[in-house]
Amino acid sequence: MKKVFIFLIKIYRKYFSPLKRTKCPYYPTCSTYALEAIEKYGALKGGLLALWRILRCNPFSKGGYDPVP
C-alpha cells in the first residue's frame, strides 16, 4: 500500500502539480510532506498526516515551515 501511495504522489507531482495556478504556502510542499510522512510512518499514519496537511493547505492559511513530526 505504501508503494501505491508513493506512486500516486509522484504521478501527481509530474502531471498535475505544474497545472496548478497557486503554490503551496507551506515548506516543504504538501506533496513532499506526504512522501516524507508515508516513507517515515507507513501508509496509514503517514497518509493521515498527509491528509491533515492537505486539509490545512488553503488560501487562508499562514503557511511557513512545517516539517514532518
mmCIF file of N, CA, C and O in Angstrom:
data_model
loop_
_atom_site.group_PDB
_atom_site.id
_atom_site.type_symbol
_atom_site.label_atom_id
_atom_site.label_comp_id
_atom_site.label_asym_id
_atom_site.label_seq_id
_atom_site.Cartn_x
_atom_site.Cartn_y
_atom_site.Cartn_z
ATOM 1 N N MET A 1 0.825 -1.188 0.000
ATOM 2 C CA MET A 1 0.000 0.000 0.000
ATOM 3 C C MET A 1 0.876 1.261 0.000
ATOM 4 O O MET A 1 0.546 2.241 -0.640
ATOM 5 N N LYS A 2 1.960 1.182 0.734
ATOM 6 C CA LYS A 2 2.882 2.310 0.815
ATOM 7 C C LYS A 2 3.418 2.674 -0.573
ATOM 8 O O LYS A 2 3.468 3.846 -0.936
ATOM 9 N N LYS A 3 3.781 1.665 -1.350
ATOM 10 C CA LYS A 3 4.323 1.903 -2.685
ATOM 11 C C LYS A 3 3.271 2.505 -3.611
ATOM 12 O O LYS A 3 3.597 3.325 -4.467
ATOM 13 N N VAL A 4 2.018 2.118 -3.434
ATOM 14 C CA VAL A 4 0.928 2.668 -4.256
ATOM 15 C C VAL A 4 0.772 4.155 -3.975
ATOM 16 O O VAL A 4 0.647 4.963 -4.902
ATOM 17 N N PHE A 5 0.755 4.532 -2.690
ATOM 18 C CA PHE A 5 0.636 5.946 -2.327
ATOM 19 C C PHE A 5 1.795 6.766 -2.886
ATOM 20 O O PHE A 5 1.598 7.848 -3.426
ATOM 21 N N ILE A 6 2.990 6.246 -2.755
ATOM 22 C CA ILE A 6 4.168 6.949 -3.260
ATOM 23 C C ILE A 6 4.087 7.107 -4.779
ATOM 24 O O ILE A 6 4.374 8.177 -5.317
ATOM 25 N N PHE A 7 3.661 6.063 -5.475
ATOM 26 C CA PHE A 7 3.488 6.130 -6.919
ATOM 27 C C PHE A 7 2.463 7.201 -7.299
ATOM 28 O O PHE A 7 2.695 8.000 -8.213
ATOM 29 N N LEU A 8 1.330 7.240 -6.608
ATOM 30 C CA LEU A 8 0.285 8.224 -6.909
ATOM 31 C C LEU A 8 0.768 9.654 -6.659
ATOM 32 O O LEU A 8 0.454 10.562 -7.433
ATOM 33 N N ILE A 9 1.536 9.851 -5.617
ATOM 34 C CA ILE A 9 2.070 11.183 -5.323
ATOM 35 C C ILE A 9 3.044 11.613 -6.411
ATOM 36 O O ILE A 9 3.029 12.763 -6.857
ATOM 37 N N LYS A 10 3.870 10.687 -6.872
ATOM 38 C CA LYS A 10 4.816 11.022 -7.936
ATOM 39 C C LYS A 10 4.097 11.344 -9.248
ATOM 40 O O LYS A 10 4.519 12.250 -9.971
ATOM 41 N N ILE A 11 3.020 10.639 -9.531
ATOM 42 C CA ILE A 11 2.208 10.951 -10.716
ATOM 43 C C ILE A 11 1.619 12.353 -10.572
ATOM 44 O O ILE A 11 1.650 13.148 -11.510
ATOM 45 N N TYR A 12 1.086 12.670 -9.393
ATOM 46 C CA TYR A 12 0.528 13.996 -9.139
ATOM 47 C C TYR A 12 1.588 15.082 -9.355
ATOM 48 O O TYR A 12 1.334 16.084 -10.011
ATOM 49 N N ARG A 13 2.768 14.867 -8.795
ATOM 50 C CA ARG A 13 3.835 15.867 -8.902
ATOM 51 C C ARG A 13 4.280 16.084 -10.341
ATOM 52 O O ARG A 13 4.617 17.199 -10.736
ATOM 53 N N LYS A 14 4.280 15.023 -11.134
ATOM 54 C CA LYS A 14 4.760 15.137 -12.506
ATOM 55 C C LYS A 14 3.720 15.739 -13.450
ATOM 56 O O LYS A 14 4.058 16.575 -14.287
ATOM 57 N N TYR A 15 2.460 15.346 -13.317
ATOM 58 C CA TYR A 15 1.453 15.726 -14.300
ATOM 59 C C TYR A 15 0.461 16.789 -13.843
ATOM 60 O O TYR A 15 0.003 17.578 -14.657
ATOM 61 N N PHE A 16 0.077 16.792 -12.578
ATOM 62 C CA PHE A 16 -0.983 17.687 -12.134
ATOM 63 C C PHE A 16 -0.485 18.932 -11.405
ATOM 64 O O PHE A 16 -1.059 20.005 -11.546
ATOM 65 N N SER A 17 0.564 18.805 -10.635
ATOM 66 C CA SER A 17 1.082 19.944 -9.875
ATOM 67 C C SER A 17 1.493 21.122 -10.765
ATOM 68 O O SER A 17 1.205 22.264 -10.429
ATOM 69 N N PRO A 18 2.142 20.885 -11.909
ATOM 70 C CA PRO A 18 2.513 22.020 -12.768
ATOM 71 C C PRO A 18 1.311 22.785 -13.332
ATOM 72 O O PRO A 18 1.442 23.934 -13.733
ATOM 73 N N LEU A 19 0.139 22.168 -13.343
ATOM 74 C CA LEU A 19 -1.051 22.817 -13.885
ATOM 75 C C LEU A 19 -1.715 23.771 -12.886
ATOM 76 O O LEU A 19 -2.540 24.591 -13.284
ATOM 77 N N LYS A 20 -1.357 23.644 -11.615
ATOM 78 C CA LYS A 20 -1.963 24.497 -10.593
ATOM 79 C C LYS A 20 -1.483 25.932 -10.734
ATOM 80 O O LYS A 20 -0.326 26.182 -11.045
ATOM 81 N N ARG A 21 -2.377 26.873 -10.498
ATOM 82 C CA ARG A 21 -2.006 28.292 -10.566
ATOM 83 C C ARG A 21 -1.409 28.785 -9.264
ATOM 84 O O ARG A 21 -0.561 29.647 -9.253
ATOM 85 N N THR A 22 -1.899 28.271 -8.140
ATOM 86 C CA THR A 22 -1.397 28.707 -6.841
ATOM 87 C C THR A 22 -0.310 27.756 -6.356
ATOM 88 O O THR A 22 -0.268 26.595 -6.733
ATOM 89 N N LYS A 23 0.534 28.276 -5.516
ATOM 90 C CA LYS A 23 1.602 27.470 -4.933
ATOM 91 C C LYS A 23 1.266 27.162 -3.477
ATOM 92 O O LYS A 23 0.543 27.899 -2.819
ATOM 93 N N CYS A 24 1.819 26.085 -2.984
ATOM 94 C CA CYS A 24 1.590 25.680 -1.599
ATOM 95 C C CYS A 24 2.225 26.709 -0.655
ATOM 96 O O CYS A 24 3.388 27.067 -0.827
ATOM 97 N N PRO A 25 1.467 27.175 0.354
ATOM 98 C CA PRO A 25 2.026 28.167 1.275
ATOM 99 C C PRO A 25 2.991 27.571 2.293
ATOM 100 O O PRO A 25 3.646 28.299 3.023
ATOM 101 N N TYR A 26 3.086 26.254 2.346
ATOM 102 C CA TYR A 26 3.951 25.599 3.320
ATOM 103 C C TYR A 26 5.269 25.183 2.687
ATOM 104 O O TYR A 26 5.377 24.992 1.490
ATOM 105 N N TYR A 27 6.260 25.044 3.536
ATOM 106 C CA TYR A 27 7.537 24.474 3.136
ATOM 107 C C TYR A 27 7.842 23.343 4.097
ATOM 108 O O TYR A 27 7.812 23.585 5.308
ATOM 109 N N PRO A 28 8.105 22.150 3.678
ATOM 110 C CA PRO A 28 8.116 21.659 2.313
ATOM 111 C C PRO A 28 6.702 21.607 1.727
ATOM 112 O O PRO A 28 5.723 21.659 2.464
ATOM 113 N N THR A 29 6.622 21.494 0.423
ATOM 114 C CA THR A 29 5.309 21.468 -0.232
ATOM 115 C C THR A 29 4.505 20.276 0.270
ATOM 116 O O THR A 29 5.050 19.327 0.844
ATOM 117 N N CYS A 30 3.223 20.313 0.033
ATOM 118 C CA CYS A 30 2.334 19.258 0.532
ATOM 119 C C CYS A 30 2.691 17.887 -0.039
ATOM 120 O O CYS A 30 2.638 16.885 0.672
ATOM 121 N N SER A 31 3.075 17.826 -1.303
ATOM 122 C CA SER A 31 3.425 16.529 -1.884
ATOM 123 C C SER A 31 4.739 15.997 -1.300
ATOM 124 O O SER A 31 4.849 14.794 -1.042
ATOM 125 N N THR A 32 5.691 16.862 -1.056
ATOM 126 C CA THR A 32 6.941 16.437 -0.425
ATOM 127 C C THR A 32 6.684 15.984 1.007
ATOM 128 O O THR A 32 7.224 14.976 1.461
ATOM 129 N N TYR A 33 5.841 16.730 1.708
ATOM 130 C CA TYR A 33 5.456 16.372 3.074
ATOM 131 C C TYR A 33 4.813 14.990 3.084
ATOM 132 O O TYR A 33 5.132 14.148 3.924
ATOM 133 N N ALA A 34 3.898 14.739 2.137
ATOM 134 C CA ALA A 34 3.215 13.457 2.069
ATOM 135 C C ALA A 34 4.191 12.318 1.802
ATOM 136 O O ALA A 34 4.109 11.265 2.442
ATOM 137 N N LEU A 35 5.133 12.524 0.886
ATOM 138 C CA LEU A 35 6.133 11.490 0.611
ATOM 139 C C LEU A 35 6.964 11.183 1.850
ATOM 140 O O LEU A 35 7.171 10.016 2.195
ATOM 141 N N GLU A 36 7.425 12.210 2.525
ATOM 142 C CA GLU A 36 8.238 12.011 3.731
ATOM 143 C C GLU A 36 7.439 11.313 4.826
ATOM 144 O O GLU A 36 7.950 10.413 5.498
ATOM 145 N N ALA A 37 6.197 11.724 5.021
ATOM 146 C CA ALA A 37 5.367 11.139 6.073
ATOM 147 C C ALA A 37 5.082 9.664 5.793
ATOM 148 O O ALA A 37 5.159 8.824 6.699
ATOM 149 N N ILE A 38 4.776 9.340 4.552
ATOM 150 C CA ILE A 38 4.481 7.950 4.208
ATOM 151 C C ILE A 38 5.730 7.087 4.301
ATOM 152 O O ILE A 38 5.670 5.952 4.779
ATOM 153 N N GLU A 39 6.865 7.607 3.878
ATOM 154 C CA GLU A 39 8.107 6.842 3.984
ATOM 155 C C GLU A 39 8.507 6.636 5.442
ATOM 156 O O GLU A 39 9.000 5.578 5.811
ATOM 157 N N LYS A 40 8.264 7.623 6.295
ATOM 158 C CA LYS A 40 8.674 7.541 7.693
ATOM 159 C C LYS A 40 7.692 6.728 8.543
ATOM 160 O O LYS A 40 8.113 5.916 9.366
ATOM 161 N N TYR A 41 6.389 6.930 8.358
ATOM 162 C CA TYR A 41 5.383 6.329 9.236
ATOM 163 C C TYR A 41 4.549 5.232 8.595
ATOM 164 O O TYR A 41 3.741 4.613 9.273
ATOM 165 N N GLY A 42 4.692 4.998 7.310
ATOM 166 C CA GLY A 42 3.893 3.979 6.651
ATOM 167 C C GLY A 42 2.633 4.558 6.033
ATOM 168 O O GLY A 42 2.340 5.751 6.153
ATOM 169 N N ALA A 43 1.873 3.686 5.384
ATOM 170 C CA ALA A 43 0.714 4.127 4.614
ATOM 171 C C ALA A 43 -0.390 4.708 5.486
ATOM 172 O O ALA A 43 -0.968 5.737 5.141
ATOM 173 N N LEU A 44 -0.695 4.094 6.611
ATOM 174 C CA LEU A 44 -1.828 4.546 7.417
ATOM 175 C C LEU A 44 -1.544 5.854 8.153
ATOM 176 O O LEU A 44 -2.191 6.869 7.902
ATOM 177 N N LYS A 45 -0.557 5.840 9.035
ATOM 178 C CA LYS A 45 -0.265 7.057 9.808
ATOM 179 C C LYS A 45 0.287 8.166 8.905
ATOM 180 O O LYS A 45 -0.101 9.329 9.039
ATOM 181 N N GLY A 46 1.166 7.825 7.992
ATOM 182 C CA GLY A 46 1.708 8.816 7.069
ATOM 183 C C GLY A 46 0.629 9.394 6.168
ATOM 184 O O GLY A 46 0.603 10.584 5.894
ATOM 185 N N GLY A 47 -0.298 8.541 5.739
ATOM 186 C CA GLY A 47 -1.411 9.009 4.920
ATOM 187 C C GLY A 47 -2.322 9.957 5.690
ATOM 188 O O GLY A 47 -2.798 10.952 5.144
ATOM 189 N N LEU A 48 -2.555 9.655 6.966
ATOM 190 C CA LEU A 48 -3.381 10.548 7.796
ATOM 191 C C LEU A 48 -2.693 11.886 8.036
ATOM 192 O O LEU A 48 -3.336 12.937 8.004
ATOM 193 N N LEU A 49 -1.388 11.849 8.267
ATOM 194 C CA LEU A 49 -0.636 13.101 8.423
ATOM 195 C C LEU A 49 -0.696 13.931 7.146
ATOM 196 O O LEU A 49 -0.882 15.152 7.184
ATOM 197 N N ALA A 50 -0.559 13.266 6.004
ATOM 198 C CA ALA A 50 -0.618 13.966 4.718
ATOM 199 C C ALA A 50 -2.008 14.545 4.485
ATOM 200 O O ALA A 50 -2.141 15.691 4.024
ATOM 201 N N LEU A 51 -3.037 13.789 4.820
ATOM 202 C CA LEU A 51 -4.405 14.277 4.655
ATOM 203 C C LEU A 51 -4.655 15.493 5.529
ATOM 204 O O LEU A 51 -5.246 16.486 5.083
ATOM 205 N N TRP A 52 -4.186 15.462 6.774
ATOM 206 C CA TRP A 52 -4.353 16.599 7.683
ATOM 207 C C TRP A 52 -3.627 17.829 7.134
ATOM 208 O O TRP A 52 -4.115 18.946 7.186
ATOM 209 N N ARG A 53 -2.457 17.619 6.569
ATOM 210 C CA ARG A 53 -1.704 18.721 5.983
ATOM 211 C C ARG A 53 -2.439 19.318 4.781
ATOM 212 O O ARG A 53 -2.543 20.532 4.638
ATOM 213 N N ILE A 54 -2.990 18.453 3.926
ATOM 214 C CA ILE A 54 -3.719 18.928 2.751
ATOM 215 C C ILE A 54 -4.957 19.710 3.166
ATOM 216 O O ILE A 54 -5.297 20.726 2.553
ATOM 217 N N LEU A 55 -5.620 19.272 4.212
ATOM 218 C CA LEU A 55 -6.793 19.997 4.700
ATOM 219 C C LEU A 55 -6.418 21.379 5.236
ATOM 220 O O LEU A 55 -7.200 22.317 5.140
ATOM 221 N N ARG A 56 -5.228 21.504 5.794
ATOM 222 C CA ARG A 56 -4.770 22.797 6.310
ATOM 223 C C ARG A 56 -4.246 23.715 5.214
ATOM 224 O O ARG A 56 -4.127 24.922 5.410
ATOM 225 N N CYS A 57 -3.915 23.155 4.067
ATOM 226 C CA CYS A 57 -3.331 23.927 2.974
ATOM 227 C C CYS A 57 -4.441 24.591 2.166
ATOM 228 O O CYS A 57 -5.070 23.963 1.315
ATOM 229 N N ASN A 58 -4.679 25.844 2.446
ATOM 230 C CA ASN A 58 -5.706 26.592 1.739
ATOM 231 C C ASN A 58 -5.274 28.046 1.639
ATOM 232 O O ASN A 58 -4.305 28.456 2.267
ATOM 233 N N PRO A 59 -5.966 28.854 0.853
ATOM 234 C CA PRO A 59 -5.542 30.252 0.665
ATOM 235 C C PRO A 59 -5.577 31.094 1.943
ATOM 236 O O PRO A 59 -4.944 32.136 2.011
ATOM 237 N N PHE A 60 -6.289 30.641 2.979
ATOM 238 C CA PHE A 60 -6.407 31.414 4.208
ATOM 239 C C PHE A 60 -5.373 31.034 5.260
ATOM 240 O O PHE A 60 -5.289 31.678 6.302
ATOM 241 N N SER A 61 -4.573 29.998 5.017
ATOM 242 C CA SER A 61 -3.565 29.589 5.992
ATOM 243 C C SER A 61 -2.337 30.499 5.882
ATOM 244 O O SER A 61 -2.037 31.041 4.829
ATOM 245 N N LYS A 62 -1.635 30.628 6.983
ATOM 246 C CA LYS A 62 -0.436 31.474 7.009
ATOM 247 C C LYS A 62 0.747 30.790 6.332
ATOM 248 O O LYS A 62 1.643 31.448 5.837
ATOM 249 N N GLY A 63 0.747 29.461 6.363
ATOM 250 C CA GLY A 63 1.840 28.724 5.739
ATOM 251 C C GLY A 63 3.094 28.773 6.580
ATOM 252 O O GLY A 63 3.048 28.928 7.785
ATOM 253 N N GLY A 64 4.229 28.630 5.939
ATOM 254 C CA GLY A 64 5.510 28.649 6.636
ATOM 255 C C GLY A 64 6.154 27.275 6.687
ATOM 256 O O GLY A 64 5.755 26.349 5.997
ATOM 257 N N TYR A 65 7.149 27.151 7.541
ATOM 258 C CA TYR A 65 7.897 25.907 7.665
ATOM 259 C C TYR A 65 7.101 24.918 8.526
ATOM 260 O O TYR A 65 6.719 25.243 9.648
ATOM 261 N N ASP A 66 6.832 23.743 7.986
ATOM 262 C CA ASP A 66 6.044 22.719 8.678
ATOM 263 C C ASP A 66 6.603 21.342 8.337
ATOM 264 O O ASP A 66 6.131 20.696 7.417
ATOM 265 N N PRO A 67 7.632 20.897 9.081
ATOM 266 C CA PRO A 67 8.242 19.607 8.766
ATOM 267 C C PRO A 67 7.397 18.424 9.260
ATOM 268 O O PRO A 67 6.499 18.602 10.084
ATOM 269 N N VAL A 68 7.701 17.251 8.776
ATOM 270 C CA VAL A 68 7.054 16.026 9.254
ATOM 271 C C VAL A 68 7.519 15.801 10.686
ATOM 272 O O VAL A 68 8.717 15.877 10.968
ATOM 273 N N PRO A 69 6.587 15.540 11.609
ATOM 274 C CA PRO A 69 6.993 15.342 13.017
ATOM 275 C C PRO A 69 7.816 14.069 13.209
ATOM 276 O O PRO A 69 7.769 13.161 12.488
#
